mmCIF file of C-alpha atoms in Angstrom:
data_model
loop_
_atom_site.group_PDB
_atom_site.id
_atom_site.type_symbol
_atom_site.label_atom_id
_atom_site.label_comp_id
_atom_site.label_asym_id
_atom_site.label_seq_id
_atom_site.Cartn_x
_atom_site.Cartn_y
_atom_site.Cartn_z
ATOM 1 C CA MET A 1 10.773 -10.925 16.958
ATOM 2 C CA SER A 2 12.135 -7.658 17.856
ATOM 3 C CA SER A 3 14.701 -6.044 20.262
ATOM 4 C CA PRO A 4 13.582 -5.862 23.940
ATOM 5 C CA PRO A 5 11.502 -2.916 24.646
ATOM 6 C CA PRO A 6 13.141 -0.130 26.508
ATOM 7 C CA SER A 7 11.829 0.462 29.890
ATOM 8 C CA THR A 8 9.138 3.093 30.403
ATOM 9 C CA THR A 9 11.572 5.250 32.422
ATOM 10 C CA ALA A 10 14.286 4.921 29.906
ATOM 11 C CA LEU A 11 11.960 5.915 27.009
ATOM 12 C CA ALA A 12 10.562 8.815 29.069
ATOM 13 C CA GLY A 13 14.137 10.000 29.599
ATOM 14 C CA ARG A 14 15.155 9.716 26.004
ATOM 15 C CA ARG A 15 11.940 11.524 24.849
ATOM 16 C CA ALA A 16 12.567 14.311 27.127
ATOM 17 C CA THR A 17 15.978 14.979 25.924
ATOM 18 C CA SER A 18 14.820 14.925 22.288
ATOM 19 C CA THR A 19 13.716 18.358 21.278
ATOM 20 C CA PRO A 20 10.523 18.957 19.177
ATOM 21 C CA THR A 21 12.851 20.277 16.490
ATOM 22 C CA LEU A 22 14.821 17.028 16.275
ATOM 23 C CA ILE A 23 11.646 14.738 16.208
ATOM 24 C CA TRP A 24 9.853 16.949 13.627
ATOM 25 C CA THR A 25 13.118 17.187 11.585
ATOM 26 C CA ALA A 26 13.387 13.273 11.500
ATOM 27 C CA LEU A 27 9.602 12.814 10.964
ATOM 28 C CA ILE A 28 9.900 15.192 7.880
ATOM 29 C CA VAL A 29 12.643 13.217 6.607
ATOM 30 C CA VAL A 30 10.605 10.080 6.806
ATOM 31 C CA TYR A 31 7.512 11.590 5.158
ATOM 32 C CA VAL A 32 9.501 13.292 2.295
ATOM 33 C CA LEU A 33 12.055 10.457 1.557
ATOM 34 C CA TRP A 34 9.842 7.508 1.838
ATOM 35 C CA GLY A 35 6.993 9.406 0.015
ATOM 36 C CA SER A 36 9.450 10.059 -2.759
ATOM 37 C CA THR A 37 10.734 6.554 -3.367
ATOM 38 C CA TYR A 38 7.693 5.839 -5.587
ATOM 39 C CA LEU A 39 8.619 8.636 -8.017
ATOM 40 C CA ALA A 40 12.309 7.681 -7.823
ATOM 41 C CA ILE A 41 11.416 4.131 -8.803
ATOM 42 C CA ARG A 42 9.452 5.308 -11.774
ATOM 43 C CA ILE A 43 12.505 7.432 -12.946
ATOM 44 C CA THR A 44 14.880 4.519 -12.256
ATOM 45 C CA VAL A 45 13.080 2.008 -14.360
ATOM 46 C CA GLU A 46 12.802 4.470 -17.372
ATOM 47 C CA THR A 47 16.264 2.953 -18.582
ATOM 48 C CA LEU A 48 17.229 0.527 -15.945
ATOM 49 C CA PRO A 49 15.989 -3.059 -15.928
ATOM 50 C CA PRO A 50 13.289 -3.031 -13.152
ATOM 51 C CA LEU A 51 14.250 -6.020 -11.023
ATOM 52 C CA LEU A 52 17.975 -5.647 -11.612
ATOM 53 C CA SER A 53 17.786 -1.976 -10.434
ATOM 54 C CA ALA A 54 15.895 -3.127 -7.248
ATOM 55 C CA ALA A 55 18.556 -5.860 -6.638
ATOM 56 C CA LEU A 56 21.344 -3.282 -7.029
ATOM 57 C CA ARG A 57 19.429 -0.874 -4.703
ATOM 58 C CA PHE A 58 19.296 -3.369 -1.803
ATOM 59 C CA ALA A 59 22.683 -5.099 -2.387
ATOM 60 C CA VAL A 60 24.442 -1.790 -2.144
ATOM 61 C CA ALA A 61 22.438 -0.577 0.780
ATOM 62 C CA GLY A 62 22.861 -3.874 2.627
ATOM 63 C CA LEU A 63 26.546 -3.840 2.108
ATOM 64 C CA VAL A 64 26.942 -0.220 3.352
ATOM 65 C CA LEU A 65 24.851 -0.872 6.394
ATOM 66 C CA ALA A 66 26.914 -4.097 7.203
ATOM 67 C CA VAL A 67 30.217 -2.180 6.834
ATOM 68 C CA VAL A 68 28.936 0.591 9.252
ATOM 69 C CA LEU A 69 27.834 -2.008 11.805
ATOM 70 C CA ARG A 70 31.116 -3.789 11.680
ATOM 71 C CA LEU A 71 33.065 -0.679 11.962
ATOM 72 C CA ARG A 72 30.938 0.630 14.906
ATOM 73 C CA ARG A 73 30.397 -2.509 16.819
ATOM 74 C CA GLY A 74 33.331 -4.856 16.139
ATOM 75 C CA PRO A 75 33.681 -8.375 14.526
ATOM 76 C CA GLY A 76 30.612 -9.996 16.198
ATOM 77 C CA ALA A 77 28.147 -7.150 15.041
ATOM 78 C CA LEU A 78 26.450 -9.454 12.500
ATOM 79 C CA ARG A 79 26.622 -12.690 14.286
ATOM 80 C CA VAL A 80 23.161 -14.531 14.194
ATOM 81 C CA ASP A 81 22.361 -18.236 14.462
ATOM 82 C CA ARG A 82 21.009 -20.272 11.443
ATOM 83 C CA ARG A 83 17.389 -19.934 12.524
ATOM 84 C CA GLN A 84 17.637 -16.255 12.720
ATOM 85 C CA LEU A 85 19.432 -16.093 9.361
ATOM 86 C CA GLY A 86 16.756 -18.311 7.725
ATOM 87 C CA SER A 87 14.003 -16.057 9.176
ATOM 88 C CA ALA A 88 15.507 -12.812 8.013
ATOM 89 C CA ALA A 89 16.083 -14.266 4.641
ATOM 90 C CA LEU A 90 12.409 -15.335 4.307
ATOM 91 C CA VAL A 91 11.152 -11.980 5.487
ATOM 92 C CA GLY A 92 13.605 -10.207 3.039
ATOM 93 C CA VAL A 93 12.258 -12.308 0.132
ATOM 94 C CA LEU A 94 8.684 -11.424 1.009
ATOM 95 C CA LEU A 95 9.357 -7.879 1.556
ATOM 96 C CA LEU A 96 11.812 -6.914 -1.051
ATOM 97 C CA THR A 97 11.410 -9.539 -3.832
ATOM 98 C CA GLY A 98 7.664 -9.809 -3.580
ATOM 99 C CA GLY A 99 6.733 -6.542 -2.134
ATOM 100 C CA ASN A 100 9.167 -3.961 -3.639
ATOM 101 C CA GLY A 101 9.960 -6.151 -6.845
ATOM 102 C CA LEU A 102 6.296 -6.211 -7.901
ATOM 103 C CA VAL A 103 5.908 -2.451 -7.219
ATOM 104 C CA VAL A 104 8.978 -1.857 -9.519
ATOM 105 C CA LEU A 105 7.455 -4.078 -12.289
ATOM 106 C CA ALA A 106 4.193 -2.184 -11.901
ATOM 107 C CA GLU A 107 5.861 1.196 -12.550
ATOM 108 C CA GLU A 108 7.720 0.055 -15.681
ATOM 109 C CA GLY A 109 6.463 0.676 -19.106
ATOM 110 C CA PRO A 110 4.870 3.385 -21.364
ATOM 111 C CA PRO A 111 2.062 5.673 -20.313
ATOM 112 C CA GLY A 112 -1.135 3.746 -20.085
ATOM 113 C CA VAL A 113 0.597 0.557 -18.987
ATOM 114 C CA ALA A 114 2.995 1.788 -16.260
ATOM 115 C CA LEU A 115 1.136 2.425 -12.828
ATOM 116 C CA PRO A 116 1.756 6.169 -12.041
ATOM 117 C CA SER A 117 3.853 6.341 -8.825
ATOM 118 C CA GLY A 118 1.183 8.233 -6.682
ATOM 119 C CA ILE A 119 -1.318 5.457 -7.388
ATOM 120 C CA ALA A 120 1.229 2.790 -6.497
ATOM 121 C CA ALA A 121 1.836 4.535 -3.096
ATOM 122 C CA LEU A 122 -1.911 4.765 -2.433
ATOM 123 C CA LEU A 123 -2.247 1.040 -3.087
ATOM 124 C CA VAL A 124 0.655 -0.031 -0.914
ATOM 125 C CA ALA A 125 -0.973 2.120 1.899
ATOM 126 C CA THR A 126 -3.534 -0.730 2.253
ATOM 127 C CA VAL A 127 -0.770 -2.866 3.932
ATOM 128 C CA PRO A 128 -1.807 -2.153 7.388
ATOM 129 C CA LEU A 129 -5.399 -3.034 6.506
ATOM 130 C CA LEU A 130 -4.064 -6.463 5.153
ATOM 131 C CA VAL A 131 -2.016 -7.059 8.332
ATOM 132 C CA VAL A 132 -5.166 -6.587 10.332
ATOM 133 C CA LEU A 133 -6.785 -9.366 8.253
ATOM 134 C CA LEU A 134 -3.935 -11.676 8.862
ATOM 135 C CA ARG A 135 -4.022 -11.109 12.510
ATOM 136 C CA SER A 136 -7.799 -11.904 12.503
ATOM 137 C CA ALA A 137 -7.172 -15.046 10.621
ATOM 138 C CA THR A 138 -4.810 -16.195 13.225
ATOM 139 C CA GLY A 139 -6.931 -15.630 16.116
ATOM 140 C CA ASP A 140 -6.482 -12.137 17.149
ATOM 141 C CA ARG A 141 -9.517 -9.918 17.760
ATOM 142 C CA PRO A 142 -8.923 -6.383 16.735
ATOM 143 C CA PRO A 143 -11.428 -3.654 17.896
ATOM 144 C CA ILE A 144 -14.539 -3.044 15.903
ATOM 145 C CA TRP A 145 -13.297 0.362 14.684
ATOM 146 C CA THR A 146 -10.269 -1.373 13.248
ATOM 147 C CA PHE A 147 -12.531 -3.372 11.070
ATOM 148 C CA ALA A 148 -14.334 -0.403 10.339
ATOM 149 C CA GLY A 149 -11.154 1.207 9.055
ATOM 150 C CA VAL A 150 -10.244 -1.963 6.942
ATOM 151 C CA THR A 151 -13.730 -1.764 5.351
ATOM 152 C CA VAL A 152 -13.404 1.855 4.542
ATOM 153 C CA GLY A 153 -9.940 1.306 3.070
ATOM 154 C CA PHE A 154 -10.864 -1.480 0.839
ATOM 155 C CA VAL A 155 -13.910 0.535 -0.409
ATOM 156 C CA GLY A 156 -11.279 3.089 -1.345
ATOM 157 C CA LEU A 157 -9.110 0.601 -3.088
ATOM 158 C CA VAL A 158 -12.239 -0.481 -5.263
ATOM 159 C CA LEU A 159 -12.959 3.130 -6.124
ATOM 160 C CA LEU A 160 -9.343 3.646 -7.108
ATOM 161 C CA VAL A 161 -9.021 0.870 -9.541
ATOM 162 C CA LEU A 162 -12.533 0.686 -10.858
ATOM 163 C CA PRO A 163 -12.308 0.918 -14.713
ATOM 164 C CA GLY A 164 -13.076 4.318 -16.132
ATOM 165 C CA GLY A 165 -13.683 5.589 -19.639
ATOM 166 C CA SER A 166 -11.038 8.265 -19.574
ATOM 167 C CA SER A 167 -7.540 7.882 -20.895
ATOM 168 C CA ALA A 168 -6.252 8.626 -17.346
ATOM 169 C CA ALA A 169 -8.022 5.459 -15.941
ATOM 170 C CA VAL A 170 -5.805 3.537 -13.611
ATOM 171 C CA PRO A 171 -3.929 0.531 -15.396
ATOM 172 C CA LEU A 172 -5.829 -2.536 -14.053
ATOM 173 C CA VAL A 173 -2.964 -4.995 -14.515
ATOM 174 C CA GLY A 174 -0.473 -2.631 -12.736
ATOM 175 C CA ALA A 175 -2.881 -1.905 -10.010
ATOM 176 C CA LEU A 176 -3.431 -5.599 -9.338
ATOM 177 C CA THR A 177 0.372 -6.176 -9.278
ATOM 178 C CA VAL A 178 0.850 -3.649 -6.508
ATOM 179 C CA VAL A 179 -2.074 -5.266 -4.627
ATOM 180 C CA ALA A 180 -0.074 -8.424 -4.877
ATOM 181 C CA ALA A 181 3.020 -6.638 -3.795
ATOM 182 C CA ALA A 182 1.180 -5.197 -0.725
ATOM 183 C CA THR A 183 -0.129 -8.815 0.204
ATOM 184 C CA SER A 184 3.466 -10.129 0.026
ATOM 185 C CA TRP A 185 4.774 -7.191 2.111
ATOM 186 C CA SER A 186 1.886 -7.730 4.703
ATOM 187 C CA VAL A 187 2.863 -11.499 5.007
ATOM 188 C CA GLY A 188 6.398 -10.679 5.563
ATOM 189 C CA SER A 189 5.650 -8.052 7.981
ATOM 190 C CA PHE A 190 3.119 -10.189 9.855
ATOM 191 C CA LEU A 191 5.627 -13.188 10.045
ATOM 192 C CA SER A 192 8.545 -10.930 11.223
ATOM 193 C CA GLY A 193 6.796 -10.505 14.662
ATOM 194 C CA ARG A 194 6.129 -14.251 15.042
ATOM 195 C CA ILE A 195 9.395 -16.131 13.928
ATOM 196 C CA ARG A 196 12.759 -15.957 15.454
ATOM 197 C CA MET A 197 14.517 -12.886 13.894
ATOM 198 C CA PRO A 198 17.709 -11.276 14.702
ATOM 199 C CA THR A 199 17.137 -9.082 17.842
ATOM 200 C CA ASP A 200 18.703 -5.946 16.325
ATOM 201 C CA PRO A 201 16.555 -4.317 13.675
ATOM 202 C CA PHE A 202 19.749 -3.032 11.784
ATOM 203 C CA VAL A 203 21.367 -6.531 11.608
ATOM 204 C CA ALA A 204 17.874 -7.991 10.579
ATOM 205 C CA THR A 205 17.798 -5.446 7.659
ATOM 206 C CA VAL A 206 21.345 -6.287 6.450
ATOM 207 C CA TYR A 207 20.168 -9.957 5.989
ATOM 208 C CA GLU A 208 16.820 -9.016 4.542
ATOM 209 C CA MET A 209 18.393 -6.742 1.991
ATOM 210 C CA MET A 210 20.924 -9.240 0.990
ATOM 211 C CA ALA A 211 18.491 -12.017 0.633
ATOM 212 C CA GLY A 212 16.020 -10.036 -1.179
ATOM 213 C CA ALA A 213 18.768 -8.767 -3.553
ATOM 214 C CA LEU A 214 19.793 -12.408 -4.420
ATOM 215 C CA ALA A 215 16.346 -13.498 -5.041
ATOM 216 C CA LEU A 216 15.709 -10.369 -7.251
ATOM 217 C CA VAL A 217 18.883 -11.154 -9.262
ATOM 218 C CA ALA A 218 17.684 -14.776 -9.705
ATOM 219 C CA VAL A 219 14.239 -13.617 -10.903
ATOM 220 C CA ALA A 220 15.813 -10.758 -13.145
ATOM 221 C CA ALA A 221 17.954 -13.456 -14.813
ATOM 222 C CA GLY A 222 15.038 -15.623 -15.536
ATOM 223 C CA ARG A 223 13.354 -12.653 -17.287
ATOM 224 C CA GLY A 224 16.374 -12.000 -19.436
ATOM 225 C CA GLU A 225 17.168 -8.693 -17.727
ATOM 226 C CA LEU A 226 20.896 -9.568 -17.164
ATOM 227 C CA ALA A 227 21.374 -10.375 -20.952
ATOM 228 C CA ASP A 228 19.652 -7.318 -22.117
ATOM 229 C CA PHE A 229 21.500 -5.023 -19.604
ATOM 230 C CA HIS A 230 23.765 -2.376 -21.201
ATOM 231 C CA PRO A 231 25.023 0.194 -18.772
ATOM 232 C CA ALA A 232 26.057 2.606 -21.550
ATOM 233 C CA GLU A 233 22.367 2.848 -22.496
ATOM 234 C CA VAL A 234 21.254 3.912 -19.016
ATOM 235 C CA SER A 235 20.508 7.494 -18.635
ATOM 236 C CA THR A 236 22.062 9.715 -15.982
ATOM 237 C CA ARG A 237 18.649 10.484 -14.644
ATOM 238 C CA SER A 238 18.105 6.781 -14.017
ATOM 239 C CA TRP A 239 21.424 6.313 -12.321
ATOM 240 C CA LEU A 240 20.882 9.215 -9.977
ATOM 241 C CA ALA A 241 17.391 8.129 -9.095
ATOM 242 C CA LEU A 242 18.770 4.662 -8.322
ATOM 243 C CA GLY A 243 21.565 6.289 -6.154
ATOM 244 C CA TYR A 244 18.879 8.362 -4.364
ATOM 245 C CA LEU A 245 16.795 5.149 -3.658
ATOM 246 C CA MET A 246 19.961 3.539 -2.136
ATOM 247 C CA VAL A 247 21.084 6.386 0.065
ATOM 248 C CA ALA A 248 17.810 8.372 0.885
ATOM 249 C CA GLY A 249 15.220 5.633 0.825
ATOM 250 C CA SER A 250 17.075 2.615 2.254
ATOM 251 C CA LEU A 251 19.678 4.306 4.594
ATOM 252 C CA VAL A 252 18.867 7.910 5.643
ATOM 253 C CA ALA A 253 15.079 7.490 6.067
ATOM 254 C CA PHE A 254 15.405 4.023 7.754
ATOM 255 C CA THR A 255 18.023 5.548 10.242
ATOM 256 C CA ALA A 256 15.563 8.413 10.942
ATOM 257 C CA TYR A 257 12.661 6.066 11.374
ATOM 258 C CA VAL A 258 14.426 3.925 13.976
ATOM 259 C CA TRP A 259 15.548 6.845 15.801
ATOM 260 C CA LEU A 260 11.944 8.206 15.989
ATOM 261 C CA LEU A 261 10.693 4.798 17.263
ATOM 262 C CA HIS A 262 13.025 5.270 20.450
ATOM 263 C CA ASN A 263 12.564 9.010 20.875
ATOM 264 C CA ALA A 264 8.961 10.043 19.824
ATOM 265 C CA PRO A 265 5.370 8.847 20.733
ATOM 266 C CA ILE A 266 4.265 5.988 18.507
ATOM 267 C CA SER A 267 1.052 7.693 17.773
ATOM 268 C CA LEU A 268 3.166 10.341 15.969
ATOM 269 C CA VAL A 269 5.512 8.015 14.270
ATOM 270 C CA SER A 270 2.748 6.122 12.897
ATOM 271 C CA THR A 271 1.326 8.984 10.831
ATOM 272 C CA TYR A 272 3.916 8.048 8.168
ATOM 273 C CA ALA A 273 1.406 5.473 7.083
ATOM 274 C CA TYR A 274 -1.090 8.071 5.552
ATOM 275 C CA VAL A 275 1.221 11.019 5.102
ATOM 276 C CA ASN A 276 3.523 9.208 2.528
ATOM 277 C CA PRO A 277 0.923 8.330 -0.006
ATOM 278 C CA ALA A 278 -0.167 11.975 -0.019
ATOM 279 C CA VAL A 279 3.540 13.080 -0.537
ATOM 280 C CA ALA A 280 3.839 10.554 -3.343
ATOM 281 C CA VAL A 281 0.734 11.772 -5.197
ATOM 282 C CA ALA A 282 1.725 15.338 -4.816
ATOM 283 C CA LEU A 283 5.307 14.785 -6.103
ATOM 284 C CA GLY A 284 4.193 12.754 -8.988
ATOM 285 C CA ALA A 285 1.815 15.492 -10.229
ATOM 286 C CA LEU A 286 4.116 18.398 -9.551
ATOM 287 C CA LEU A 287 7.509 16.774 -11.008
ATOM 288 C CA VAL A 288 6.206 14.318 -13.758
ATOM 289 C CA ALA A 289 2.736 15.661 -14.466
ATOM 290 C CA GLU A 290 1.134 12.485 -13.256
ATOM 291 C CA PRO A 291 -2.719 12.937 -13.677
ATOM 292 C CA ILE A 292 -4.744 13.431 -10.546
ATOM 293 C CA THR A 293 -8.353 12.593 -11.581
ATOM 294 C CA PRO A 294 -11.477 12.928 -9.384
ATOM 295 C CA GLN A 295 -11.422 9.022 -9.131
ATOM 296 C CA VAL A 296 -7.908 9.169 -7.798
ATOM 297 C CA LEU A 297 -8.692 11.805 -5.380
ATOM 298 C CA LEU A 298 -11.737 10.078 -4.030
ATOM 299 C CA GLY A 299 -10.227 6.582 -3.875
ATOM 300 C CA GLY A 300 -7.039 7.906 -2.378
ATOM 301 C CA ALA A 301 -8.933 9.846 0.218
ATOM 302 C CA VAL A 302 -11.041 6.976 1.287
ATOM 303 C CA ILE A 303 -7.871 4.703 1.508
ATOM 304 C CA VAL A 304 -6.076 7.188 3.683
ATOM 305 C CA ALA A 305 -9.143 7.711 5.786
ATOM 306 C CA GLY A 306 -9.172 3.949 6.382
ATOM 307 C CA VAL A 307 -5.673 3.603 7.151
ATOM 308 C CA ALA A 308 -5.778 6.658 9.557
ATOM 309 C CA LEU A 309 -8.858 4.991 11.414
ATOM 310 C CA VAL A 310 -6.927 1.705 11.794
ATOM 311 C CA VAL A 311 -3.718 3.501 13.062
ATOM 312 C CA THR A 312 -5.564 5.802 15.436
ATOM 313 C CA THR A 313 -7.705 2.820 16.754
ATOM 314 C CA GLU A 314 -4.493 0.717 17.338
ATOM 315 C CA ARG A 315 -2.490 3.310 19.191
ATOM 316 C CA PRO A 316 -3.989 2.983 22.726
ATOM 317 C CA ARG A 317 -2.785 -0.486 23.225
ATOM 318 C CA ARG A 318 0.740 0.320 22.282
ATOM 319 C CA SER A 319 1.547 3.774 23.354
ATOM 320 C CA GLY A 320 1.686 2.931 26.968
ATOM 321 C CA THR A 321 4.354 0.345 26.433
ATOM 322 C CA GLY A 322 6.634 2.242 24.429
ATOM 323 C CA SER A 323 6.188 -0.013 21.474
ATOM 324 C CA ARG A 324 5.345 0.762 18.002
ATOM 325 C CA PRO A 325 2.936 -0.993 15.695
ATOM 326 C CA GLY A 326 4.964 -3.680 14.725
ATOM 327 C CA ASP A 327 5.574 -5.153 11.477
ATOM 328 C CA THR A 328 9.023 -4.454 11.080
ATOM 329 C CA PRO A 329 11.647 -6.879 10.282
ATOM 330 C CA ALA A 330 13.266 -7.370 13.403
ATOM 331 C CA SER A 331 10.955 -6.355 13.683
ATOM 332 C CA ARG A 332 10.878 -4.284 10.826
ATOM 333 C CA SER A 333 11.898 -3.308 6.866
ATOM 334 C CA GLY A 334 10.558 -0.113 6.407
ATOM 335 C CA ASP A 335 6.966 -0.301 5.659
ATOM 336 C CA ALA A 336 3.789 0.588 6.478
ATOM 337 C CA SER A 337 2.667 -2.783 6.948
ATOM 338 C CA ALA A 338 4.456 -3.685 10.037
ATOM 339 C CA SER A 339 2.897 -0.876 11.547
ATOM 340 C CA LEU A 340 0.090 -2.982 12.981
ATOM 341 C CA SER A 341 1.406 -6.447 13.799
ATOM 342 C CA GLU A 342 0.559 -6.461 17.370
ATOM 343 C CA ASP A 343 3.383 -8.030 19.330
ATOM 344 C CA THR A 344 6.606 -6.271 18.195
ATOM 345 C CA PRO A 345 7.740 -3.697 20.669
ATOM 346 C CA GLY A 346 10.796 -2.852 18.734
ATOM 347 C CA SER A 347 11.550 -1.396 15.406
ATOM 348 C CA ARG A 348 11.316 -2.169 11.768
ATOM 349 C CA SER A 349 13.349 -1.917 8.840
ATOM 350 C CA GLY A 350 12.885 0.675 6.439
ATOM 351 C CA ASP A 351 11.861 1.210 3.025
ATOM 352 C CA THR A 352 8.960 -0.246 2.358
ATOM 353 C CA PRO A 353 7.434 0.003 0.966
ATOM 354 C CA GLY A 354 7.806 0.430 0.925
ATOM 355 C CA SER A 355 11.123 -0.254 3.349
ATOM 356 C CA ARG A 356 10.369 -1.306 4.277
ATOM 357 C CA SER A 357 13.362 -2.077 3.217
ATOM 358 C CA GLY A 358 14.161 -2.439 5.714
ATOM 359 C CA ASP A 359 11.123 -2.682 7.284
ATOM 360 C CA ALA A 360 11.935 -1.105 4.348
ATOM 361 C CA SER A 361 11.168 -0.398 4.407
ATOM 362 C CA VAL A 362 11.743 -0.486 4.241
ATOM 363 C CA ARG A 363 9.033 1.413 4.833
ATOM 364 C CA ASP A 364 11.707 1.554 1.388
ATOM 365 C CA ARG A 365 8.899 1.421 2.776
ATOM 366 C CA GLN A 366 8.530 1.338 -0.320
#
């Protein structure tokens, strides 16, 4: 469930006053920041426990967002009923504990075991394809070209993870872990448009982040991460990467994304779904020398082509209403998944991804 869609006249007025420069600036912020979170995760888990670091990320980002909302809107800013709270908590666990948490685990470990950040981003890009399958399973009938895009995307996934003989072959266990993460993210995104969520995407994101953080701490404790954690052994590089994830991935990029949803055509905003993986692959190769093999190029290109086909096929039904592909907890945490759950006119949380957190996501996204 998302916030009520603005009227066509109101949207037109807002978009008319939003200059192309502002729109493209916000879009580049989403492209680069959400695309870079996969590399930041890899650097974070070099010396920080994976699930504990994810819990810290979302707890701090959620608290900061809650304080900002409280200061700007007053004492009742975060008020929700029990059903909305429970829904946001469920979505937060699916998106951030299942989605982001599994991605973090997949990127941990030595070379040959850890999944390269660019590959992780390409696999997470399959979220819109999984959402289409969930829609179909519940009675929706997407266009034939949408199914064609899903088929193309999954062919790319197979090409990407197909075992190879070289030392640069994609780690299969890590790849399957990220596929599981994408599935969890897809289910969370899909449910967020069908259960009673807080109507404000920022408020929903606060509760999603806090629920996700609590669940991550519980799982981290079960894995022994709390007992083995010694802050003095964590490198400055990992602390900086974690701070980047908190500020850039979970707060700045999410805010830019929500602003775009209300000020730019959804056909333009939705391009993040296939630009972010390209940014992630490029940054991984340029900054930490992650290998880009012909297999990665071919599989990644086919996945992105499938996602692009799905997104462009889905546009016409939504652009006329001012709504966005909606998977976002609240409908949103930033990301990519929500982009296709059909009934949410509002916004998503960012990371992530990946954000979604906040529809992530969180795109946090991823």
